[in-house]
Structure formats: C-alpha cells, structure tokens
PDB file of C-alpha atoms in Angstrom:
ATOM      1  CA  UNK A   1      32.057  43.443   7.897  1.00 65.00           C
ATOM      2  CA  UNK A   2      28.234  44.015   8.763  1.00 81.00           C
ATOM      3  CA  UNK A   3      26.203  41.436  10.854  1.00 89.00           C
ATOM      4  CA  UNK A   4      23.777  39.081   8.988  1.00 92.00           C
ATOM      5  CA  UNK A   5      20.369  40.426  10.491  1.00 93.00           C
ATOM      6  CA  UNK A   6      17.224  38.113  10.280  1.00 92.00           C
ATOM      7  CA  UNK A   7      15.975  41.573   7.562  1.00 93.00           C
ATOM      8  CA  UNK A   8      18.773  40.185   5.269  1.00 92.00           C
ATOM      9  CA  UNK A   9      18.493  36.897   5.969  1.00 93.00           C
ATOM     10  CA  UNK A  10      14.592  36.964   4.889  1.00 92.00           C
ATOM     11  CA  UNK A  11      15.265  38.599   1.604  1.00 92.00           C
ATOM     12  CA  UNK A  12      17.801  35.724   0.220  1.00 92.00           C
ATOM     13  CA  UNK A  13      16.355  34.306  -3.075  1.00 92.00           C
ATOM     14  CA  UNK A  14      17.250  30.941  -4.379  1.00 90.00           C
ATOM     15  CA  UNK A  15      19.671  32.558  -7.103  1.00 90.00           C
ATOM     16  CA  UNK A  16      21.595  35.016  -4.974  1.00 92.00           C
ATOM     17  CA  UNK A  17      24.913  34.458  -3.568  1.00 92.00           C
ATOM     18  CA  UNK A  18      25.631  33.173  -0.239  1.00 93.00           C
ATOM     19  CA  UNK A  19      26.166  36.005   2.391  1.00 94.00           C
ATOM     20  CA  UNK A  20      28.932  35.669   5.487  1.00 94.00           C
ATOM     21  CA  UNK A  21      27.761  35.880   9.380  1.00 93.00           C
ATOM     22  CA  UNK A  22      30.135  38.128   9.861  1.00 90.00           C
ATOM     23  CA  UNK A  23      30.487  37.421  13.513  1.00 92.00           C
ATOM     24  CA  UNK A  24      32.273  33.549  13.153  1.00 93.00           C
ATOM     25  CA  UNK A  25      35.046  33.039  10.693  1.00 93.00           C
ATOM     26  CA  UNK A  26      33.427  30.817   8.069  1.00 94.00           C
ATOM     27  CA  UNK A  27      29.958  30.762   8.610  1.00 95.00           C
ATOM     28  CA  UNK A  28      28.055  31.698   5.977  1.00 95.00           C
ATOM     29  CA  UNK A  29      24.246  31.229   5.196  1.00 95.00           C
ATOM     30  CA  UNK A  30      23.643  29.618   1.661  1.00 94.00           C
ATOM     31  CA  UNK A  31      20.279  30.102  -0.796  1.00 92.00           C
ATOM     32  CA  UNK A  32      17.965  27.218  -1.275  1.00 89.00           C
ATOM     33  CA  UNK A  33      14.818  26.551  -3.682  1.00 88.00           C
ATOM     34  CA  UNK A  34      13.164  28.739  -1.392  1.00 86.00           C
ATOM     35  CA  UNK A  35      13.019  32.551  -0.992  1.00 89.00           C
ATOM     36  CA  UNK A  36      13.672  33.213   2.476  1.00 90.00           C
ATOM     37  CA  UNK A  37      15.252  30.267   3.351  1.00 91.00           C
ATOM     38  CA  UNK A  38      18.838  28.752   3.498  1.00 92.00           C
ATOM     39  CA  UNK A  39      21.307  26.764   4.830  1.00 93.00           C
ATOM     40  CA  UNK A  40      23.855  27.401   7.119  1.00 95.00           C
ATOM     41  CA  UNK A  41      27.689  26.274   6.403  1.00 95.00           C
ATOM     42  CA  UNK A  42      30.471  26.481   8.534  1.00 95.00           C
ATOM     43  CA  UNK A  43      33.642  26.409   6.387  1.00 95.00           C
ATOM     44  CA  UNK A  44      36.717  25.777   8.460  1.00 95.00           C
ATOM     45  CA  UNK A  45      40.490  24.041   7.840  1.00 95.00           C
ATOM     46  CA  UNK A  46      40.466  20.800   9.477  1.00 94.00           C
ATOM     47  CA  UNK A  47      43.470  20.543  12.170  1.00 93.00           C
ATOM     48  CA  UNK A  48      43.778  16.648  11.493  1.00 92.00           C
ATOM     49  CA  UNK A  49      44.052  16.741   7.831  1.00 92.00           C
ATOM     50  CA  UNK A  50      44.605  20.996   6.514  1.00 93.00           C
ATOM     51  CA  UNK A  51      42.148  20.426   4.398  1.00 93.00           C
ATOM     52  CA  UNK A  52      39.199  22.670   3.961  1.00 94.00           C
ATOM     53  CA  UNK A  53      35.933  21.676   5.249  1.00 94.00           C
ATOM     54  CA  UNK A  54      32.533  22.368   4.951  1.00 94.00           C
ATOM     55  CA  UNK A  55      29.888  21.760   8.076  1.00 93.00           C
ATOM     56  CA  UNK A  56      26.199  21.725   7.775  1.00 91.00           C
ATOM     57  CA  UNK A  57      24.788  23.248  10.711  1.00 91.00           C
ATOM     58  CA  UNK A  58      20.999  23.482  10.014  1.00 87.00           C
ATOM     59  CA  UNK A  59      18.163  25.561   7.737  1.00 89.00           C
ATOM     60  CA  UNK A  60      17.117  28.920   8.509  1.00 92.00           C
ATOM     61  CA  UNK A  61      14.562  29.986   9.840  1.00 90.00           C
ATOM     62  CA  UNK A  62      14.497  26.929  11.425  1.00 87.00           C
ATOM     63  CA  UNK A  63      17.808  27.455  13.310  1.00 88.00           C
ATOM     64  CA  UNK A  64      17.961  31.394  13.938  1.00 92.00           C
ATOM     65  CA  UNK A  65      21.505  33.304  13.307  1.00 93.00           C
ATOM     66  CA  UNK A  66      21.679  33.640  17.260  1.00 93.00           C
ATOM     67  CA  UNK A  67      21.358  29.451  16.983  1.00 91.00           C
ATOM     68  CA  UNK A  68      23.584  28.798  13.936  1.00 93.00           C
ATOM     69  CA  UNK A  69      26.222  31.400  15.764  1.00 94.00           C
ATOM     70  CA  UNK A  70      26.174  29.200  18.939  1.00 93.00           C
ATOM     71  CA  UNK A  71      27.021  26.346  16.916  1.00 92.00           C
ATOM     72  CA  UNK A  72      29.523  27.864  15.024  1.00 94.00           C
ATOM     73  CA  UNK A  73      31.574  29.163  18.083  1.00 95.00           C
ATOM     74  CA  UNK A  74      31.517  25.655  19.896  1.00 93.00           C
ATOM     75  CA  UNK A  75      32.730  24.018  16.529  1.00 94.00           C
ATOM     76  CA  UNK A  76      35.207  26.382  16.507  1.00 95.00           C
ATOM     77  CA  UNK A  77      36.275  25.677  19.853  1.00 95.00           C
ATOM     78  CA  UNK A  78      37.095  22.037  18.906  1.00 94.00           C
ATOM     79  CA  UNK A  79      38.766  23.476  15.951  1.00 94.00           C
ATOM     80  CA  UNK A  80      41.092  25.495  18.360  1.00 94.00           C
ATOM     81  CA  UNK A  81      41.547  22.215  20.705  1.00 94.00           C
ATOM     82  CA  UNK A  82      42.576  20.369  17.755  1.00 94.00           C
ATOM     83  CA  UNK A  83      39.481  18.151  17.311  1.00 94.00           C
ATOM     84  CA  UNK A  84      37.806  18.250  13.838  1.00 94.00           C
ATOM     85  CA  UNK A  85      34.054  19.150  14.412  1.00 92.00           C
ATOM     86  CA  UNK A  86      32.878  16.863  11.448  1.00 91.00           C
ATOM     87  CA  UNK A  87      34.730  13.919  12.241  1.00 90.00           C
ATOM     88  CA  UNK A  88      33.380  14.560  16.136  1.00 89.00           C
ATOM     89  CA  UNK A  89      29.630  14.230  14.969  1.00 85.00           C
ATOM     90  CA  UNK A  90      30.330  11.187  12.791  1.00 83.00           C
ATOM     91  CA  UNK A  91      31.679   9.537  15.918  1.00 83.00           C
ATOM     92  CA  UNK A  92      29.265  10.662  18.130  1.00 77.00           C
ATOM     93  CA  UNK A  93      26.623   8.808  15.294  1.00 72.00           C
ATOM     94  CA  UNK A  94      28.379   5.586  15.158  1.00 70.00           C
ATOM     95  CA  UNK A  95      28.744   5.657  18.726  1.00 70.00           C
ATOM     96  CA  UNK A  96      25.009   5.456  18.733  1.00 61.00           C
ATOM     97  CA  UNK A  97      24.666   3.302  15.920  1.00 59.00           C
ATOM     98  CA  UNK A  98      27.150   0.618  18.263  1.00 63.00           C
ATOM     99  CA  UNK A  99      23.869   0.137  20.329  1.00 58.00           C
ATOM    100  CA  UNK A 100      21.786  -2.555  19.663  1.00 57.00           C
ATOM    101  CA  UNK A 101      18.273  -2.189  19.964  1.00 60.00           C
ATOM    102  CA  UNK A 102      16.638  -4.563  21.898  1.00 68.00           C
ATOM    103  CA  UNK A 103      13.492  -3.994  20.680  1.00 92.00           C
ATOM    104  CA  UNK A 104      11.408  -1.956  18.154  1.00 95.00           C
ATOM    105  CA  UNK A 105      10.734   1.629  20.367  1.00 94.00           C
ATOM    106  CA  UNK A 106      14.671   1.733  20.727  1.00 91.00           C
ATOM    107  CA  UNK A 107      15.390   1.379  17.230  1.00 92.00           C
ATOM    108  CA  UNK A 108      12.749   4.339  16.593  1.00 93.00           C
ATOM    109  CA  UNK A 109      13.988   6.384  18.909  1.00 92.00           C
ATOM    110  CA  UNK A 110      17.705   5.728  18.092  1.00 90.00           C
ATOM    111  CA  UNK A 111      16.766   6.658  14.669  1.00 92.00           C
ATOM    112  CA  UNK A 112      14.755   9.742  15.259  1.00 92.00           C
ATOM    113  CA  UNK A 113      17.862  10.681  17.044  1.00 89.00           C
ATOM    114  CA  UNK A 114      20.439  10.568  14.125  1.00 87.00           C
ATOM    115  CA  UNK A 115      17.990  12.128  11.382  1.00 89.00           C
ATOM    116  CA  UNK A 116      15.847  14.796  13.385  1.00 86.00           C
ATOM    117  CA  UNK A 117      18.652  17.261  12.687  1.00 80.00           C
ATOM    118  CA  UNK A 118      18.274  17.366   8.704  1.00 81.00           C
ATOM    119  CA  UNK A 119      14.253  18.195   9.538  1.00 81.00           C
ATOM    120  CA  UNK A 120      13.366  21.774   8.058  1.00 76.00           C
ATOM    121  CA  UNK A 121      10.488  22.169  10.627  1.00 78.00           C
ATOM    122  CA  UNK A 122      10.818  21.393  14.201  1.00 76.00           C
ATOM    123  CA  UNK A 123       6.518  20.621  14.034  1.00 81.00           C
ATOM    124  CA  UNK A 124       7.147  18.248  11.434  1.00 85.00           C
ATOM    125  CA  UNK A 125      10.400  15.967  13.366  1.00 85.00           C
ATOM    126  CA  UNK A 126       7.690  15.708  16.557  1.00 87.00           C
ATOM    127  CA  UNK A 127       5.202  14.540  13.633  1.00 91.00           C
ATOM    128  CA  UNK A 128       7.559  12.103  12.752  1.00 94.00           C
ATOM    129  CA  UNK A 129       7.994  10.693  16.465  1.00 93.00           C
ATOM    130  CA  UNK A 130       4.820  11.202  17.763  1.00 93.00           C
ATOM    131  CA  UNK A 131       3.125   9.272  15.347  1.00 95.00           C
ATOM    132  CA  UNK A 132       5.248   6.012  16.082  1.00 96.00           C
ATOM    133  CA  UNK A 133       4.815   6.645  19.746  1.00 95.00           C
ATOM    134  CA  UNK A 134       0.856   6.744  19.626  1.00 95.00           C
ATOM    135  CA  UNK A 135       0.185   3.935  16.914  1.00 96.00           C
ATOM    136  CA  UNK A 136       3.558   1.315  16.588  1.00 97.00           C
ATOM    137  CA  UNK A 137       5.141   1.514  20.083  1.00 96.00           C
ATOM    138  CA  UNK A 138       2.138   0.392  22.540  1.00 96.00           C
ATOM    139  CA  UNK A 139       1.248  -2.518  19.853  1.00 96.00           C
ATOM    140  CA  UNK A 140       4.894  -3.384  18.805  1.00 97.00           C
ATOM    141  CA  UNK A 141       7.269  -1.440  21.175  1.00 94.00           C
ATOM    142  CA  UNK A 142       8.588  -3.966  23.216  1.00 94.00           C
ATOM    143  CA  UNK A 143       9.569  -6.529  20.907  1.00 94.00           C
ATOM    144  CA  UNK A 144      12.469  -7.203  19.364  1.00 93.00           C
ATOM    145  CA  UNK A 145      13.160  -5.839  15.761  1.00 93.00           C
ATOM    146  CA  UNK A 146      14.275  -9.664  14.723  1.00 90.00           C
ATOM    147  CA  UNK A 147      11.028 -11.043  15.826  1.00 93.00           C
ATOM    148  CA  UNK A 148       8.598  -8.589  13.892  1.00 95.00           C
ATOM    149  CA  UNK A 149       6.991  -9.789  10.394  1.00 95.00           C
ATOM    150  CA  UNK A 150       4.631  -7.886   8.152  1.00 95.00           C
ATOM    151  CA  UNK A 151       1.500  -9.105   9.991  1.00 96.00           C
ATOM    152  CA  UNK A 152       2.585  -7.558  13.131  1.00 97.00           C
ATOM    153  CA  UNK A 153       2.770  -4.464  11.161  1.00 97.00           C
ATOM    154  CA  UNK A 154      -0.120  -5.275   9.461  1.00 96.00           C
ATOM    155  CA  UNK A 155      -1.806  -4.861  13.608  1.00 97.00           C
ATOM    156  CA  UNK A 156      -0.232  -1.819  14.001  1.00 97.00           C
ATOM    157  CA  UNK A 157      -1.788  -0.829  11.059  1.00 97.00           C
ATOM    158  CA  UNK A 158      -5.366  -2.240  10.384  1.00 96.00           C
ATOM    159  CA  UNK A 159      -7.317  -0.067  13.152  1.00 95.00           C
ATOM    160  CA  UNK A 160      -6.824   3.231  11.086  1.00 95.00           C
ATOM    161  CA  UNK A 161      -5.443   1.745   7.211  1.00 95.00           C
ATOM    162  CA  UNK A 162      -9.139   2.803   6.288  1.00 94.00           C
ATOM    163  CA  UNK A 163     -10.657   5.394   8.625  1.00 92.00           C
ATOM    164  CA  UNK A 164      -6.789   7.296   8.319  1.00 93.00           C
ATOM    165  CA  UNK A 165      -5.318   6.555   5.293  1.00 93.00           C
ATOM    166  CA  UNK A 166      -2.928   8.986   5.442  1.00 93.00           C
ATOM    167  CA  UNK A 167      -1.941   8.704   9.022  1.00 94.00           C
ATOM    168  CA  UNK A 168      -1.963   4.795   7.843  1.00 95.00           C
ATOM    169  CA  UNK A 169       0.804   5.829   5.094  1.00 94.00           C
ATOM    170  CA  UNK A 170       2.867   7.664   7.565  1.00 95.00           C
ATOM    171  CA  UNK A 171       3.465   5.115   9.941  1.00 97.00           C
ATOM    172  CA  UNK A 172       3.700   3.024   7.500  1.00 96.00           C
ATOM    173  CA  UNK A 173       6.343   4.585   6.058  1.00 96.00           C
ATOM    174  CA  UNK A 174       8.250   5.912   9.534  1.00 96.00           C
ATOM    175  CA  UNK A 175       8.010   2.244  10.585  1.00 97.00           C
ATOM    176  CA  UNK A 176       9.581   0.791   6.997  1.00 96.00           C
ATOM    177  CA  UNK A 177      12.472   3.489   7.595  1.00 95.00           C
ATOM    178  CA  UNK A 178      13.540   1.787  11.112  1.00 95.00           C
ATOM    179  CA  UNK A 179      13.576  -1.183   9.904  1.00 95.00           C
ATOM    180  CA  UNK A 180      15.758  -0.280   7.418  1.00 93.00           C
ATOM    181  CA  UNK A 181      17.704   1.745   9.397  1.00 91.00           C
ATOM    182  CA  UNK A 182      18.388  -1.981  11.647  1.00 89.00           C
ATOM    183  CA  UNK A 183      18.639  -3.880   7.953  1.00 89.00           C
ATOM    184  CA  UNK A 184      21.629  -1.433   7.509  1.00 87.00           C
ATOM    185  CA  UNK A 185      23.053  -2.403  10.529  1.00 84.00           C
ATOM    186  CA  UNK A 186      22.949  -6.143  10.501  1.00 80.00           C
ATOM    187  CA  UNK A 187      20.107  -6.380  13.008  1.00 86.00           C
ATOM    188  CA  UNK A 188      17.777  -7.905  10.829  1.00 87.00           C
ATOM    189  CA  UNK A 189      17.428  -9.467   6.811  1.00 85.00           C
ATOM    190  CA  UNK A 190      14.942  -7.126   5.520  1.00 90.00           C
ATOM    191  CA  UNK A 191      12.680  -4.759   6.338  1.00 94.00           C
ATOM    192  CA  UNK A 192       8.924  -6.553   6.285  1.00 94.00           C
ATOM    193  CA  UNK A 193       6.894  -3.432   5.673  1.00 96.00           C
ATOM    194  CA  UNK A 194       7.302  -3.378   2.082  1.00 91.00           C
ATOM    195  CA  UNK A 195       4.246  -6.367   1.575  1.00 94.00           C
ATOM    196  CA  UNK A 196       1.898  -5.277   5.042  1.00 95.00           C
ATOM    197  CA  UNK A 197      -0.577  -3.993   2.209  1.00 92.00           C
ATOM    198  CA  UNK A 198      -1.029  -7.789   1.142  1.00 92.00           C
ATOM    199  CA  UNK A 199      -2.535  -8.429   4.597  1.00 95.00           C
ATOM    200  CA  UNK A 200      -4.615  -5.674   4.734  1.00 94.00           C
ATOM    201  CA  UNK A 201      -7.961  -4.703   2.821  1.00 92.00           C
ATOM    202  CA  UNK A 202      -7.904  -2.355  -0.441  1.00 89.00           C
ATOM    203  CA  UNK A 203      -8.307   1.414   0.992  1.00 83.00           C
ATOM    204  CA  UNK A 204     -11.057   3.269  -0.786  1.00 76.00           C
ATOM    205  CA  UNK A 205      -9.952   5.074  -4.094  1.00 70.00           C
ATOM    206  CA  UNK A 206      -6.695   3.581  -4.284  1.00 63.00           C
ATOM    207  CA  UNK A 207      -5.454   0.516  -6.900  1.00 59.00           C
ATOM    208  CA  UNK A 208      -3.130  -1.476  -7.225  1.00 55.00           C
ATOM    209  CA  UNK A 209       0.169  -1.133  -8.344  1.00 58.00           C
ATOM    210  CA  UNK A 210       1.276  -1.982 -11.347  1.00 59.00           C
ATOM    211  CA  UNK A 211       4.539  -3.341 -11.932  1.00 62.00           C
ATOM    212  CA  UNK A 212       5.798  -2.694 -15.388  1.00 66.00           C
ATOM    213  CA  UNK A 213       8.024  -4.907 -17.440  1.00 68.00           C
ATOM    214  CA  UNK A 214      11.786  -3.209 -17.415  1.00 74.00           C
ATOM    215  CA  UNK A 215      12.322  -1.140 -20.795  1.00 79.00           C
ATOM    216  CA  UNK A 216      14.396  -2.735 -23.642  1.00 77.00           C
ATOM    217  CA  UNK A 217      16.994   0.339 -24.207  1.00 81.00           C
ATOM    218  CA  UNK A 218      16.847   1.819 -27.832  1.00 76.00           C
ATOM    219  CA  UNK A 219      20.374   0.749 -28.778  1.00 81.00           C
ATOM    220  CA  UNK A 220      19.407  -3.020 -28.340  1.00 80.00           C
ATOM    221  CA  UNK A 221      16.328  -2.809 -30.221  1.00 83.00           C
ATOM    222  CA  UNK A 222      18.037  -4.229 -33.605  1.00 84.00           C
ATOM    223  CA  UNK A 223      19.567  -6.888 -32.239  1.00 81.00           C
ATOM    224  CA  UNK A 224      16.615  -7.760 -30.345  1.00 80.00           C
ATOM    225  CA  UNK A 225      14.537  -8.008 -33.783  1.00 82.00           C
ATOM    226  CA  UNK A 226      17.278  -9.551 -35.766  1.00 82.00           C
ATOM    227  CA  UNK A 227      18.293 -12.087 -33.104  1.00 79.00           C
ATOM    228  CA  UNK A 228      14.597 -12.766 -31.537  1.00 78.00           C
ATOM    229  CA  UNK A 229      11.719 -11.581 -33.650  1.00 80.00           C
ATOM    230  CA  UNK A 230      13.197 -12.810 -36.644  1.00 81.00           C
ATOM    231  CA  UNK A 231      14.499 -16.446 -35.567  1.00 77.00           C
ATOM    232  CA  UNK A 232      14.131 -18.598 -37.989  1.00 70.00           C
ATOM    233  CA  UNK A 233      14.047 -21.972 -36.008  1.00 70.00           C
ATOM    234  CA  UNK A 234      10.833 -19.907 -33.916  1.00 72.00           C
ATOM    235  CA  UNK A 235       8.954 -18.195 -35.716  1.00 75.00           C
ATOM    236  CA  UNK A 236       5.697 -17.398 -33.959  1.00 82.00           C
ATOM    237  CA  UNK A 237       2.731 -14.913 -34.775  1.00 83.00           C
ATOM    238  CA  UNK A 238       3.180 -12.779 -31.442  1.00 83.00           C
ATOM    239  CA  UNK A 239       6.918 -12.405 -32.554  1.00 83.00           C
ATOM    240  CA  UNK A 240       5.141 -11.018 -35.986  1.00 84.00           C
ATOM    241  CA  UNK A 241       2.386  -9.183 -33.437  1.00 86.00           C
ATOM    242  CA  UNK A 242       5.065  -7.179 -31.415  1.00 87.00           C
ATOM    243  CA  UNK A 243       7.464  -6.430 -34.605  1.00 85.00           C
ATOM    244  CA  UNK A 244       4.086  -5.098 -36.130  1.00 85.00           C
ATOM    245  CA  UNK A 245       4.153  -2.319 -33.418  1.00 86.00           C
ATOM    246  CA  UNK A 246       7.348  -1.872 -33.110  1.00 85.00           C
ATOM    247  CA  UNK A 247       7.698  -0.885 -36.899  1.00 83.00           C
ATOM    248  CA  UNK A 248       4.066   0.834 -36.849  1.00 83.00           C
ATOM    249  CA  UNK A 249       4.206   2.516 -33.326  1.00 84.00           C
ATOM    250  CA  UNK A 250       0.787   1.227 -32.742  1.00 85.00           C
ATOM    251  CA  UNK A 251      -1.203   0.329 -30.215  1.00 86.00           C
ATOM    252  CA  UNK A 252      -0.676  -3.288 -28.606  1.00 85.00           C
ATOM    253  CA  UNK A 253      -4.192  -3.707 -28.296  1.00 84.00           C
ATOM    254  CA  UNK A 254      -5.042  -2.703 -31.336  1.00 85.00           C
ATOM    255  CA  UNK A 255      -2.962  -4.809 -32.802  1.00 86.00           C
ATOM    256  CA  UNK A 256      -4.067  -7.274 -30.856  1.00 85.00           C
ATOM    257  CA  UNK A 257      -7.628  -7.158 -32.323  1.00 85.00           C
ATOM    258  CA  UNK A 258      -6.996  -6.053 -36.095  1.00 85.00           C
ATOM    259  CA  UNK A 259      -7.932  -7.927 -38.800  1.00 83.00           C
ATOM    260  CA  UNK A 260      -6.433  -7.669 -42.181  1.00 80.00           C
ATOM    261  CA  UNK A 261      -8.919  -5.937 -43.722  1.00 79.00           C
ATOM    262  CA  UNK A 262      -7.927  -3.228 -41.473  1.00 81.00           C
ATOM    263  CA  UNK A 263      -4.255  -3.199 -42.747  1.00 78.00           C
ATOM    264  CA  UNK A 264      -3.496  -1.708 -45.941  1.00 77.00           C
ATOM    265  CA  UNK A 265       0.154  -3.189 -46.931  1.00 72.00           C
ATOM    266  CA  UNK A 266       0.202  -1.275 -50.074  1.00 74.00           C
ATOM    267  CA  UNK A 267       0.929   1.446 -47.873  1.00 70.00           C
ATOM    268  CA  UNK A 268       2.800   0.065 -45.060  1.00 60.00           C
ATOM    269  CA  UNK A 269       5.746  -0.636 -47.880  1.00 54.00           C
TER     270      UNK A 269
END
C-alpha cells in the first residue's frame, strides 16, 4: 500500500472517501467541509474490551502526516502493552479535572489545557490564551473562582467594552467558558458572565436583545382557541384581538389599530 503524501492529502474534497496512512495499521485521514482538510482517525481493537475503536488524533494540516504518524505509533504502543489509548486520555483529563483551582488563572489555564487539542489552528488556541492572560488574569487572576461576580468581570471588561468591542466579546466569552467549565465541576453555582453587559454601557451600533415569547406548537393551536380564546366565563376583546390574527394571518399591529370600517366581514365569512 502507497504512503499518504501531503500531494494527496491536499487534494481530499469534502465528498471523497477517507484514504489509509499506509504506514500505521488503522490510521486513516477522513474528509471534512473543507477541501484540503481532514481529520485524522486511528481505528484500533481495544485490548480491555475487543471492541473496535475509533481515536481522534487531530486536523490536517494542522497536525502533519509525520505528526499524526507519531501519534499513531505511541497509541499503538499502549495498544501492544495492553493499555487502551482512549481510555488513557480520558484519565489523564479527569486526572486534571481532580484539581481544584484555587483561583481564576488556574481554572483558565486548566481549561485551555483540556480543549486546545480540538483547535484547527495552532494561531488561533494562543488567541484563545493570550487574550485571558493580557486582559482577565492581572485584574482577576489571583482570586478565587467562588469569589468572582459579574462586576468583577464587568472590570475586566469596561477599559476596552467600547474602544475593542470585539476583543471585549472574546474575553468575554473565553472568560464565561471557565466559569462554566468550574460550574461543571462543582466549584461554583453559575457562571456570572452571562449579565456583565447589565453593568456596562451600550456599545455603539449594537441593541438590545430581545427575548421572544416561546412559540405555541401548531398541534396545540385548537385547543388553545377552543379552551382559551373562546372561554365563555372570560371573554375579553384581546382574546377576540389575537383570534382575529390568528384566523386572518395579520399583522398584530395592525390589528391593533383597525377600525371596523377597515374590516369587510362580508368577506371574511
């Protein structure tokens, strides 16, 4: 069987098959969305259990055949010792989950440990780190996740939310993941970061949310009009309003503001 050569490799399409190493039993690089890029999967037989198994090792380009091989033949190794390379990693996680973080830079960097591996681009996991170490950790670092609110966050924030909105969102968001990340592990209630936009002014060209009333599914609507619109014992004229538009498919606000000589019930019959 030929080699996989980076030539082949760069010519996979999202809707071709995946193509062996050809060097390490199993491996095998897989098509994504992406011309030119895939993943790499290490199919093996797991020694613990005989069942078949498959391992995630990275994204190419990002990890290079010469990269994914190396991995490959060390998970193969445990194979051959008996050790089950998949159930090795999850350990090696939980082992560092087991730590507690005593304070807000060790929970980043605990968690920028466990999820820099499912990056696609290397530039983009020291993004993801180096954007917590120049803006959170000198304000926040060193105290403990329990402690923190939304208007420390809301510090950490302020000094670029308007000059850097973007940069703002970012940490934002990389802060609201490890604080999560200790929510999941007991450490704390909730993450905070959710509401730091309360304490902080309106950035420029941006509204509010709006949070939309949850969607009656189509199956309930009769029983909805039978049972609420059309109560006897309360009848009301926004009950009439609302079954107006439900059986017209008009506009609330027109109907709203119509008058009758607007309607023409001859018609509507």
């Amino acid at each position: 069987m030929a080699l996989l050569t980076d030539t082949r490799a760069r010519k996979l399409k999202p809707m071709d098959k995946s193509v062996s190493d050809g060097s390490i039993p199993g491996l095998s690089l897989h098509p994504t969305n992406t011309a030119g890029r895939g993943k790499w999967i290490l199919r093996f037989q797991s020694p613990l259990t005989g069942k078949r198994r498959d391992m995630g090792l990275g994204s190419y380009p990002d990890v290079s055949i010469a990269a994914a091989r190396r991995k490959a033949f060390e998970a193969r190794e445990a194979i051959a010792d008996g050790t089950d390379p998949l159930e090795q990693r999850r350990a090696e996680a939980q082992a560092i989950a087991s730590i507690a973080p005593p304070n807000f830079e060790t929970a980043g960097r605990t968690v920028f440990a466990e999820i820099k591996g499912g990056f696609r681009n290397g530039k983009h996991a020291d993004q993801w780190i180096s954007t917590l170490e120049r803006y959170a950790f000198p304000i926040i670092g060193s105290r403990e996740v329990a402690e923190l609110r939304a208007a420390d966050f809301a510090d950490v924030l302020r000094p670029i939310w308007l000059d850097k909105p973007e940069t703002a969102s970012r940490v934002r968001q990389r802060c609201d993941t490890v604080m999560k990340w200790c929510a999941a592990r007991d450490y704390i209630v909730a993450s905070p970061v959710g509401v730091v936009s309360k304490l902080l002014a309106r950035q420029p060209g941006k509204r509010e949310r709006v949070e939309h009333h949850p969607a009656l599914p189509w199956r309930e609507i009769p029983n909805f009009v039978r049972m609420v619109l059309r109560d006897q014992s309360r009848i009301s004229v926004g009950k009439q309003a609302l079954e107006f538009t439900l059986l017209t498919a008009a506009r609330s606000g027109e109907v709203r503001g119509m008058i009758w000589d607007e309607v023409d019930l001859e018609r509507l019959v």
